[in-house]
Amino acid sequence: MSTSSNQSVRERPDPDEDKQQGGRGAAAALSMEKAAAPAKPGKQPRSVRVVLLALMIAMLLAMLDNMIVGTAMPTIVGELGGLEHLSWVVTAYTLATAASTPIWGKLGDLYGRKGVFLTSIVVFLIGSVLSGMAQDMGQLIGFRAIQGLGAGGLMVGVMAIIGDLIPPRERGKYQGMMAGVMALAMIGGPLVGGTITDHLGWRWSFYINLPLGAVALIMITAVLHLAPKDRSKVKVDYLGAALLTVGITSIVLVTTWGGTEYAWSSALIMELIALGVVALIGFVVVQMKTAEPIMPLHIFRSRNFTMMSLIGFLTGFVMFGATLFLPLYQQAVQGASATNSGLLLLPMLLAMMVVSLIAGRVTTSTGKYKIFPIMGGALMVVGLYLMSTMDVSTTRLTSGIYMAVLGAGMGFLMQITMLVAQNSVEMKDMGVASSSTTLFRTLGSSFGVALMGALFNSRVQDEMVSRAGGKASSLASAQLDAKSLAKLPDVMREAYQHAVAAGTHASFTLGAAIGLVAFVAAWFVKEIPLRGAAPTADGKAAAAPLPLVE
């Protein structure tokens, strides 16, 4: 890089921002200046683009798993049994992810992002291997929890590192790279998952993570070099982490078991509610008093950060619920195979990726973003309502159109929530802001799967009893298995198809109500300028050379 380029890098930190951050801006400037220095003899400098490529591979690792396993889930349940625990296969993963996310984020701030990030990848891969070796539903649920622990560090690590390297206003220039990875995961994931399930067996839907994870480990080790952290004053908020874990676990167990495994008024449910409330209240108290809180409460003083956290929670609720139940509907009611059900999700995924890319480009060129969460919330509500009308006579074309509307809504929300949230806090809070936003989105997915799953199972069971009477129990072993359903008598198969249609109607109706809350919250977002380079007079982004990573 030329000398003038290096000077441009040094000029980027804002003295006013240094004041606001109590001198942390100066430290950041020094770190960036060192990073921008010429490479040592015999070494070639690597730009932020190379670092981003390595991070995108890690992001692909986490995203592929959700899409592949979601498509393979019907076959997994058909072989291992335990339909009543279907939601737990996903809930255990998302619950572990939620509980560990803020911890990974804080550990990255304290001990350095690179080592913590690499550790999360290793934990994820161990969980993947064990999940592929599971012999019953109980083992699978436990191993998915281990996998979720690692996943908690993947996304927050990627987002925090990107937030450190690239200002929000400039981030849209790299939106194409991020959108491409997300498109590859969301479009290729269901196809890969369906193909693997149909031809190699569902266990390979977990083993496929190993080669990709190995590539991520090697690349990140080679190209990502960050300044070491001063560990002399490191103090981990273990009490806060424990209270948060207990609170999240208790509340999700209530949403999972309430009304299905146990009555809402049962002693166990009441005890879990009390435990969760007490733990979360204790967590808030600890965060107010501890020196290094897992989730510093002052970041919620920003209206935009609070609104983005809420919208992220609601978007996660809807997105993961839809991703889980759409393949079930397509396989059971529309007769699709595991492979075809993955392909049939393409309208939603393509619309999501295209709209997300457009929103990122417009935000970069104009600096405006408030309209996107409003439009996203509106389209999400409309799409979910349309999908709630699907029944046994709905054609694949019609359901594809409905999914495209939902996908467009989520596309407006996906990138904007993290972008605005990170822009709403000081640079010194980038790690905890990224982990907190990721936590709320993960919590939303956990609650969505649990609540929509409980509602779905309840409606399916009620409808089967009303249509098949005493024979309803015999349908349990064939549920969600397209090959087994094809062998059933017409009367029993039709009873099950109507039951699944009733279950999806109830689930998506709940999703539409949740989406309406996100739409209302979007109106409270303030249009605050994004940090970074503004467009020049010719409409192009001002040149701002990227820092180099040696």
Coordinates of C-alpha atoms in Angstrom, one line a residue, residues 27-544:
A27 CA -5.9 3.3 21.3
A28 CA -8.0 2.1 18.4
A29 CA -6.2 4.5 16.1
L30 CA -2.8 3.3 17.3
S31 CA -3.8 -0.3 16.7
M32 CA -5.1 0.5 13.2
E33 CA -1.9 2.4 12.4
K34 CA 0.1 -0.6 13.4
A35 CA -2.1 -2.9 11.3
A36 CA -1.6 -0.6 8.3
A37 CA 2.1 -0.6 8.5
P38 CA 4.0 -2.2 5.6
A39 CA 4.5 -5.9 5.8
K40 CA 7.7 -7.3 7.1
P41 CA 10.3 -8.5 4.6
G42 CA 9.2 -11.8 3.1
K43 CA 5.6 -11.3 4.0
Q44 CA 2.8 -10.1 1.8
P45 CA 0.2 -7.8 3.4
R46 CA -3.4 -9.1 3.4
S47 CA -6.3 -6.6 3.2
V48 CA -9.5 -6.6 5.2
R49 CA -11.1 -8.3 2.2
V50 CA -9.1 -11.5 2.9
V51 CA -10.1 -11.4 6.6
L52 CA -13.7 -11.0 5.6
L53 CA -13.5 -14.0 3.3
A54 CA -12.3 -16.1 6.3
L55 CA -15.1 -14.7 8.4
M56 CA -17.7 -15.4 5.8
I57 CA -16.6 -19.1 5.7
A58 CA -17.2 -19.2 9.5
M59 CA -20.6 -17.6 9.0
L60 CA -21.4 -20.1 6.3
L61 CA -20.6 -22.9 8.8
A62 CA -23.3 -21.7 11.3
M63 CA -25.9 -20.9 8.6
L64 CA -25.5 -24.1 6.7
D65 CA -26.1 -26.2 9.8
N66 CA -29.5 -24.6 10.5
M67 CA -30.7 -25.0 7.0
I68 CA -29.4 -28.5 6.4
V69 CA -30.7 -29.9 9.7
G70 CA -34.1 -28.2 9.3
T71 CA -34.6 -30.0 6.0
A72 CA -33.4 -33.3 7.4
M73 CA -35.6 -33.1 10.5
P74 CA -38.6 -35.1 9.3
T75 CA -36.3 -38.1 8.4
I76 CA -34.4 -37.8 11.7
V77 CA -37.7 -38.0 13.6
G78 CA -38.9 -40.9 11.4
E79 CA -35.8 -43.0 12.2
L80 CA -35.2 -42.1 15.9
G81 CA -38.8 -41.5 16.9
G82 CA -39.8 -39.1 19.6
L83 CA -42.1 -36.8 17.6
E84 CA -43.1 -35.1 20.9
H85 CA -39.5 -34.0 21.3
L86 CA -39.1 -32.6 17.8
S87 CA -39.0 -29.0 19.0
W88 CA -36.3 -29.8 21.5
V89 CA -33.8 -30.8 18.8
V90 CA -33.9 -27.2 17.7
T91 CA -34.6 -25.6 21.0
A92 CA -31.6 -27.3 22.7
Y93 CA -29.4 -25.9 20.0
T94 CA -30.9 -22.4 20.1
L95 CA -31.1 -22.4 23.9
A96 CA -27.4 -23.2 24.3
T97 CA -26.6 -20.6 21.7
A98 CA -28.6 -18.0 23.5
A99 CA -27.0 -18.7 26.9
S100 CA -23.5 -18.7 25.6
T101 CA -23.6 -15.8 23.1
P102 CA -23.1 -13.0 25.6
I103 CA -20.4 -15.0 27.3
W104 CA -18.5 -15.5 24.1
G105 CA -18.8 -11.8 23.3
K106 CA -17.5 -10.7 26.6
L107 CA -14.6 -13.3 26.6
G108 CA -13.7 -11.9 23.2
D109 CA -13.5 -8.4 24.6
L110 CA -11.4 -9.6 27.6
Y111 CA -9.1 -12.2 26.1
G112 CA -8.9 -11.3 22.4
R113 CA -11.4 -12.1 19.7
K114 CA -9.2 -14.5 17.6
G115 CA -8.5 -17.2 20.2
V116 CA -12.1 -17.1 21.6
F117 CA -13.5 -17.3 18.0
L118 CA -11.3 -20.3 17.1
T119 CA -12.3 -22.0 20.3
S120 CA -16.0 -21.6 19.4
I121 CA -15.4 -23.2 16.0
V122 CA -13.8 -26.3 17.7
V123 CA -16.6 -26.7 20.1
F124 CA -19.1 -26.5 17.3
L125 CA -17.3 -29.2 15.3
I126 CA -17.2 -31.5 18.3
G127 CA -20.9 -31.1 18.8
S128 CA -21.4 -31.8 15.1
V129 CA -19.5 -35.1 15.3
L130 CA -21.4 -36.2 18.4
S131 CA -24.8 -35.3 16.9
G132 CA -24.0 -37.4 13.8
M133 CA -23.3 -40.4 16.1
A134 CA -26.5 -40.0 18.2
Q135 CA -28.5 -43.3 18.7
D136 CA -31.7 -41.9 20.1
M137 CA -33.5 -38.6 20.4
G138 CA -32.2 -37.9 23.9
Q139 CA -28.6 -38.2 22.8
L140 CA -29.3 -36.0 19.7
I141 CA -30.8 -33.3 21.9
G142 CA -27.8 -33.3 24.3
F143 CA -25.2 -33.2 21.5
R144 CA -27.1 -30.4 19.7
A145 CA -26.8 -28.4 22.9
I146 CA -23.0 -28.8 22.7
Q147 CA -23.1 -27.8 19.1
G148 CA -25.2 -24.8 20.1
L149 CA -22.6 -23.7 22.7
G150 CA -20.0 -23.4 19.9
A151 CA -22.5 -21.7 17.5
G152 CA -23.0 -19.0 20.2
G153 CA -19.5 -17.8 19.5
L154 CA -19.6 -18.1 15.7
M155 CA -22.0 -15.4 14.7
V156 CA -21.1 -12.9 17.5
G157 CA -17.5 -13.4 16.7
V158 CA -18.0 -12.6 13.0
M159 CA -20.2 -9.6 13.7
A160 CA -17.9 -8.1 16.3
I161 CA -14.8 -8.4 14.2
I162 CA -16.6 -6.9 11.2
G163 CA -17.9 -4.1 13.4
D164 CA -14.3 -3.4 14.6
L165 CA -12.8 -3.3 11.1
I166 CA -15.4 -1.5 9.0
P167 CA -17.5 1.6 9.9
P168 CA -21.3 1.2 9.4
R169 CA -21.5 3.6 6.5
E170 CA -18.8 1.7 4.6
R171 CA -20.1 -1.7 5.4
G172 CA -22.5 -1.7 2.5
K173 CA -19.6 -1.9 0.1
Y174 CA -19.0 -5.4 1.3
Q175 CA -22.7 -6.3 1.5
G176 CA -22.3 -8.3 -1.7
M177 CA -19.9 -10.6 -0.1
M178 CA -22.1 -11.2 3.0
A179 CA -25.2 -11.5 0.9
G180 CA -23.5 -14.0 -1.3
V181 CA -22.5 -16.2 1.6
M182 CA -26.0 -16.0 3.1
A183 CA -27.5 -16.9 -0.3
L184 CA -25.2 -19.8 -0.6
A185 CA -26.2 -21.1 2.8
M186 CA -30.0 -20.5 2.6
I187 CA -30.4 -21.6 -1.0
G188 CA -27.8 -24.4 -1.0
G189 CA -28.5 -25.5 2.6
P190 CA -31.9 -27.0 2.0
L191 CA -30.8 -28.6 -1.3
V192 CA -27.7 -30.1 0.3
G193 CA -29.6 -31.2 3.3
G194 CA -32.3 -32.8 1.3
T195 CA -29.8 -34.5 -1.1
I196 CA -27.7 -35.8 1.8
T197 CA -30.7 -37.1 3.7
D198 CA -32.1 -38.9 0.6
H199 CA -28.8 -40.4 -0.6
L200 CA -26.3 -40.6 2.3
G201 CA -28.5 -40.6 5.4
W202 CA -29.3 -37.8 7.9
R203 CA -26.1 -38.3 9.9
W204 CA -24.1 -36.7 7.2
S205 CA -26.1 -33.5 7.6
F206 CA -23.9 -33.1 10.7
Y207 CA -20.6 -34.6 9.4
I208 CA -20.6 -32.2 6.5
N209 CA -19.6 -29.4 8.9
L210 CA -16.2 -31.0 9.4
P211 CA -14.4 -30.1 6.1
L212 CA -15.9 -26.6 6.1
G213 CA -14.9 -26.0 9.7
A214 CA -11.3 -27.2 9.0
V215 CA -11.0 -24.6 6.2
A216 CA -12.4 -21.9 8.5
L217 CA -9.9 -22.7 11.2
I218 CA -6.9 -22.7 8.9
M219 CA -7.8 -19.5 7.1
I220 CA -8.6 -17.5 10.3
T221 CA -5.4 -18.7 11.9
A222 CA -3.4 -17.6 8.9
V223 CA -4.9 -14.2 8.0
L224 CA -6.5 -12.7 11.2
H225 CA -3.9 -11.1 13.4
L226 CA -5.3 -8.8 16.1
A227 CA -3.5 -6.8 18.8
P228 CA -3.2 -8.8 22.1
K229 CA -5.5 -7.9 25.0
D230 CA -4.2 -6.7 28.3
R231 CA -5.2 -9.5 30.7
S232 CA -3.9 -8.0 33.9
K233 CA -7.3 -6.6 34.8
V234 CA -9.5 -9.3 33.4
K235 CA -12.5 -10.1 35.5
V236 CA -15.2 -12.4 34.2
D237 CA -18.8 -11.8 35.5
Y238 CA -19.4 -15.5 36.4
L239 CA -22.4 -14.7 38.6
G240 CA -24.1 -12.7 35.9
A241 CA -23.4 -15.4 33.3
A242 CA -24.9 -18.1 35.6
L243 CA -28.0 -16.0 36.4
L244 CA -28.5 -15.3 32.7
T245 CA -28.2 -19.0 31.8
V246 CA -30.6 -20.1 34.5
G247 CA -33.1 -17.4 33.6
I248 CA -33.1 -18.2 29.9
T249 CA -33.2 -21.9 30.5
S250 CA -36.2 -21.6 32.8
I251 CA -38.2 -19.4 30.6
V252 CA -37.6 -21.5 27.5
L253 CA -38.6 -24.7 29.4
V254 CA -41.8 -23.0 30.3
T255 CA -42.6 -22.2 26.7
T256 CA -41.6 -25.7 25.6
W257 CA -43.4 -27.8 28.3
G258 CA -46.3 -25.5 29.1
G259 CA -49.6 -26.9 27.7
T260 CA -47.9 -30.0 26.3
E261 CA -45.8 -32.0 28.7
Y262 CA -47.3 -30.3 31.7
A263 CA -50.4 -28.2 32.4
W264 CA -49.8 -24.5 32.6
S265 CA -51.1 -24.5 36.2
S266 CA -48.9 -27.4 37.2
A267 CA -46.4 -27.0 40.1
L268 CA -43.3 -27.5 37.8
I269 CA -44.3 -24.8 35.4
M270 CA -45.1 -22.4 38.2
E271 CA -41.7 -23.2 39.8
L272 CA -39.9 -22.6 36.5
I273 CA -41.6 -19.3 35.9
A274 CA -40.6 -18.2 39.4
L275 CA -37.0 -19.4 39.0
G276 CA -36.7 -17.6 35.6
V277 CA -38.1 -14.3 36.9
V278 CA -35.9 -14.3 40.0
A279 CA -32.8 -15.2 38.0
L280 CA -33.4 -12.5 35.4
I281 CA -34.1 -9.9 38.1
G282 CA -30.9 -11.0 39.9
F283 CA -29.0 -10.7 36.6
V284 CA -30.1 -7.1 36.1
V285 CA -29.1 -6.2 39.6
V286 CA -25.7 -7.8 39.1
Q287 CA -25.2 -6.0 35.8
M288 CA -25.8 -2.7 37.6
K289 CA -23.1 -3.4 40.2
T290 CA -20.3 -5.4 38.6
A291 CA -17.2 -3.8 37.1
E292 CA -17.2 -5.9 33.8
P293 CA -20.9 -6.8 33.1
I294 CA -21.8 -9.5 30.6
M295 CA -24.4 -7.1 29.2
P296 CA -23.9 -3.5 30.3
L297 CA -27.3 -1.9 30.7
H298 CA -26.2 1.6 29.5
I299 CA -26.4 0.4 25.9
F300 CA -30.1 0.2 26.2
R301 CA -30.4 3.9 26.8
S302 CA -30.2 4.2 23.1
R303 CA -33.7 4.0 21.6
N304 CA -32.4 2.6 18.4
F305 CA -30.4 -0.1 20.1
T306 CA -33.4 -1.1 22.1
M307 CA -35.7 -1.1 19.1
M308 CA -33.3 -3.1 17.0
S309 CA -32.9 -5.7 19.8
L310 CA -36.7 -6.0 20.0
I311 CA -37.1 -6.3 16.2
G312 CA -34.3 -8.8 16.0
F313 CA -36.0 -10.9 18.7
L314 CA -39.3 -10.8 16.7
T315 CA -37.6 -11.5 13.4
G316 CA -35.8 -14.5 14.8
F317 CA -39.1 -15.8 16.3
V318 CA -40.8 -15.7 12.9
M319 CA -37.9 -16.8 10.7
F320 CA -36.9 -19.9 12.5
G321 CA -40.5 -21.0 13.1
A322 CA -41.2 -20.6 9.4
T323 CA -38.0 -22.5 8.4
L324 CA -39.0 -25.4 10.7
F325 CA -42.7 -25.8 9.8
L326 CA -42.7 -25.0 6.1
P327 CA -40.8 -28.2 5.2
L328 CA -43.1 -30.2 7.4
Y329 CA -46.1 -28.8 5.6
Q330 CA -44.6 -29.3 2.2
Q331 CA -43.6 -33.0 2.9
A332 CA -46.8 -34.0 4.7
V333 CA -49.4 -32.1 2.8
Q334 CA -47.9 -31.3 -0.6
G335 CA -46.1 -34.6 -0.9
A336 CA -42.6 -33.3 -1.4
S337 CA -39.5 -35.3 -0.8
A338 CA -36.8 -34.0 1.6
T339 CA -34.8 -32.7 -1.5
N340 CA -37.9 -31.1 -3.1
S341 CA -39.0 -29.4 0.1
G342 CA -35.6 -27.7 0.3
L343 CA -36.0 -26.5 -3.3
L344 CA -39.5 -25.3 -2.6
L345 CA -38.1 -22.9 0.0
L346 CA -36.3 -21.0 -2.8
P347 CA -38.9 -18.3 -3.3
M348 CA -38.6 -17.2 0.3
L349 CA -34.8 -17.4 0.4
L350 CA -34.2 -15.7 -3.0
A351 CA -36.6 -12.9 -2.1
M352 CA -34.8 -12.5 1.3
M353 CA -31.3 -12.3 -0.3
V354 CA -32.2 -10.0 -3.1
V355 CA -34.1 -7.5 -0.9
S356 CA -31.3 -7.7 1.7
L357 CA -28.7 -6.8 -0.9
I358 CA -30.8 -3.9 -2.3
A359 CA -31.4 -2.5 1.2
G360 CA -27.7 -2.6 2.0
R361 CA -26.7 -0.8 -1.2
V362 CA -29.3 1.9 -0.7
T363 CA -28.3 2.4 3.0
T364 CA -24.6 2.8 1.9
S365 CA -25.4 5.3 -0.8
T366 CA -28.0 7.4 1.1
G367 CA -27.3 6.8 4.8
K368 CA -31.1 6.3 5.2
Y369 CA -32.5 3.2 6.8
K370 CA -35.6 3.9 8.8
I371 CA -37.9 3.0 6.0
F372 CA -36.5 -0.6 5.7
P373 CA -37.6 -2.0 9.1
I374 CA -41.1 -0.4 8.5
M375 CA -41.4 -2.1 5.1
G376 CA -40.0 -5.3 6.4
G377 CA -42.4 -5.5 9.3
A378 CA -45.4 -4.8 7.0
L379 CA -44.4 -7.5 4.4
M380 CA -43.6 -10.0 7.2
V381 CA -47.2 -9.6 8.6
V382 CA -48.8 -9.9 5.1
G383 CA -46.7 -13.0 4.2
L384 CA -47.4 -14.8 7.5
Y385 CA -51.1 -14.1 7.2
L386 CA -51.2 -15.4 3.6
M387 CA -49.3 -18.6 4.8
S388 CA -51.8 -19.1 7.6
T389 CA -54.5 -19.5 4.9
M390 CA -52.7 -22.6 3.3
D391 CA -54.6 -25.9 3.5
V392 CA -54.6 -29.3 1.8
S393 CA -55.7 -27.7 -1.5
T394 CA -53.0 -25.0 -1.7
T395 CA -50.8 -25.4 -4.7
R396 CA -47.0 -25.1 -4.7
L397 CA -47.2 -22.0 -6.9
T398 CA -49.5 -20.3 -4.4
S399 CA -47.4 -21.2 -1.4
G400 CA -44.3 -20.1 -3.2
I401 CA -45.8 -16.6 -3.8
Y402 CA -46.7 -16.4 -0.1
M403 CA -43.2 -17.4 0.9
A404 CA -41.7 -14.8 -1.4
V405 CA -43.7 -12.1 0.4
L406 CA -42.4 -13.3 3.8
G407 CA -38.8 -13.5 2.5
A408 CA -38.9 -10.0 1.2
G409 CA -40.1 -8.8 4.6
M410 CA -37.3 -10.6 6.4
G411 CA -34.8 -9.3 3.8
F412 CA -35.5 -5.7 4.8
L413 CA -34.8 -6.6 8.4
M414 CA -31.9 -9.0 8.4
Q415 CA -28.9 -6.7 7.9
I416 CA -30.4 -3.5 9.2
T417 CA -30.9 -4.7 12.7
M418 CA -27.3 -5.4 13.4
L419 CA -26.1 -2.4 11.4
V420 CA -28.2 0.1 13.3
A421 CA -27.5 -1.6 16.6
Q422 CA -23.8 -1.4 16.2
N423 CA -24.1 2.2 15.0
S424 CA -26.0 3.1 18.2
V425 CA -23.2 2.4 20.7
E426 CA -19.6 3.6 21.2
M427 CA -16.8 1.6 19.7
K428 CA -15.7 0.4 23.2
D429 CA -19.1 -1.4 23.4
M430 CA -18.9 -3.1 20.0
G431 CA -18.4 -6.6 21.4
V432 CA -21.2 -6.6 23.9
A433 CA -23.5 -4.8 21.5
S434 CA -23.0 -7.4 18.9
S435 CA -23.4 -10.2 21.4
S436 CA -26.5 -8.7 22.9
T437 CA -28.2 -8.2 19.5
T438 CA -27.3 -11.7 18.5
L439 CA -28.6 -13.0 21.8
F440 CA -32.0 -11.4 21.3
R441 CA -32.3 -12.8 17.8
T442 CA -31.3 -16.2 19.1
L443 CA -33.8 -15.9 22.0
G444 CA -36.4 -15.0 19.5
S445 CA -35.7 -18.1 17.4
S446 CA -35.8 -20.3 20.6
F447 CA -39.1 -18.8 21.7
G448 CA -40.5 -19.1 18.2
V449 CA -39.7 -22.7 17.7
A450 CA -40.9 -23.6 21.3
L451 CA -44.2 -21.6 21.1
M452 CA -45.0 -22.3 17.5
G453 CA -44.0 -26.0 18.0
A454 CA -46.2 -26.4 21.1
L455 CA -49.1 -24.8 19.2
F456 CA -48.5 -26.9 16.1
N457 CA -48.3 -30.2 18.1
S458 CA -51.4 -29.4 20.0
R459 CA -53.5 -28.6 16.9
V460 CA -52.1 -31.7 15.1
Q461 CA -53.1 -34.0 18.0
D462 CA -56.5 -32.5 18.4
E463 CA -57.2 -32.7 14.6
M464 CA -56.0 -36.3 14.4
V465 CA -58.2 -37.4 17.3
S466 CA -61.3 -35.7 15.8
R467 CA -60.7 -37.2 12.3
A468 CA -59.1 -40.6 13.1
G469 CA -60.4 -41.3 16.6
G470 CA -58.7 -44.2 18.3
K471 CA -56.5 -44.7 15.3
A472 CA -54.7 -41.4 15.9
S473 CA -52.0 -42.9 18.0
S474 CA -51.0 -45.3 15.2
L475 CA -50.2 -42.2 13.1
A476 CA -47.5 -41.1 15.5
S477 CA -44.8 -43.4 14.1
A478 CA -45.5 -42.3 10.6
Q479 CA -45.6 -38.5 11.2
L480 CA -43.3 -36.3 9.2
D481 CA -42.1 -39.4 7.2
A482 CA -43.2 -39.0 3.6
K483 CA -42.5 -42.7 2.7
S484 CA -44.4 -44.0 5.6
L485 CA -47.3 -41.7 4.9
A486 CA -47.5 -43.0 1.4
K487 CA -48.1 -46.6 2.7
L488 CA -51.0 -45.5 4.9
P489 CA -54.7 -46.1 4.0
D490 CA -56.2 -43.1 2.3
V491 CA -58.5 -42.2 5.2
M492 CA -55.6 -42.1 7.8
R493 CA -53.3 -40.2 5.4
E494 CA -55.9 -37.6 4.7
A495 CA -56.6 -37.2 8.4
Y496 CA -52.9 -36.5 9.0
Q497 CA -52.7 -34.1 6.1
H498 CA -55.6 -32.1 7.4
A499 CA -54.1 -32.1 10.9
V500 CA -50.7 -30.7 9.6
A501 CA -52.6 -28.0 7.7
A502 CA -54.4 -27.1 10.8
G503 CA -51.2 -27.0 12.8
T504 CA -49.5 -24.7 10.3
H505 CA -52.5 -22.4 10.2
A506 CA -52.3 -21.9 14.0
S507 CA -48.5 -21.5 13.9
F508 CA -48.4 -18.9 11.1
T509 CA -51.4 -17.0 12.7
L510 CA -49.3 -16.6 15.8
G511 CA -46.4 -15.5 13.6
A512 CA -48.5 -12.8 12.0
A513 CA -49.4 -11.4 15.4
I514 CA -45.7 -11.3 16.3
G515 CA -44.8 -9.6 13.1
L516 CA -47.3 -6.9 13.8
V517 CA -45.5 -6.0 16.9
A518 CA -42.2 -5.7 14.9
F519 CA -44.0 -3.4 12.4
V520 CA -45.2 -1.1 15.2
A521 CA -41.7 -1.1 16.9
A522 CA -40.1 0.0 13.5
W523 CA -41.9 3.3 13.7
F524 CA -40.0 4.3 16.8
V525 CA -36.5 4.0 15.2
K526 CA -34.7 7.3 14.8
E527 CA -32.8 8.2 11.7
I528 CA -29.3 8.8 13.2
P529 CA -26.4 9.3 10.7
L530 CA -24.2 6.2 10.3
R531 CA -20.6 6.4 11.2
G532 CA -18.1 6.3 8.4
A533 CA -17.4 7.9 5.0
A534 CA -20.3 9.8 3.4
P535 CA -20.9 9.8 -0.3
T536 CA -19.0 12.4 -2.4
A537 CA -20.6 14.9 -4.8
D538 CA -20.6 12.4 -7.6
G539 CA -22.7 10.0 -5.5
K540 CA -20.0 7.5 -4.9
A541 CA -18.7 6.6 -1.5
A542 CA -15.7 8.6 -0.4
A543 CA -12.4 6.8 -0.8
A544 CA -11.2 5.3 2.5

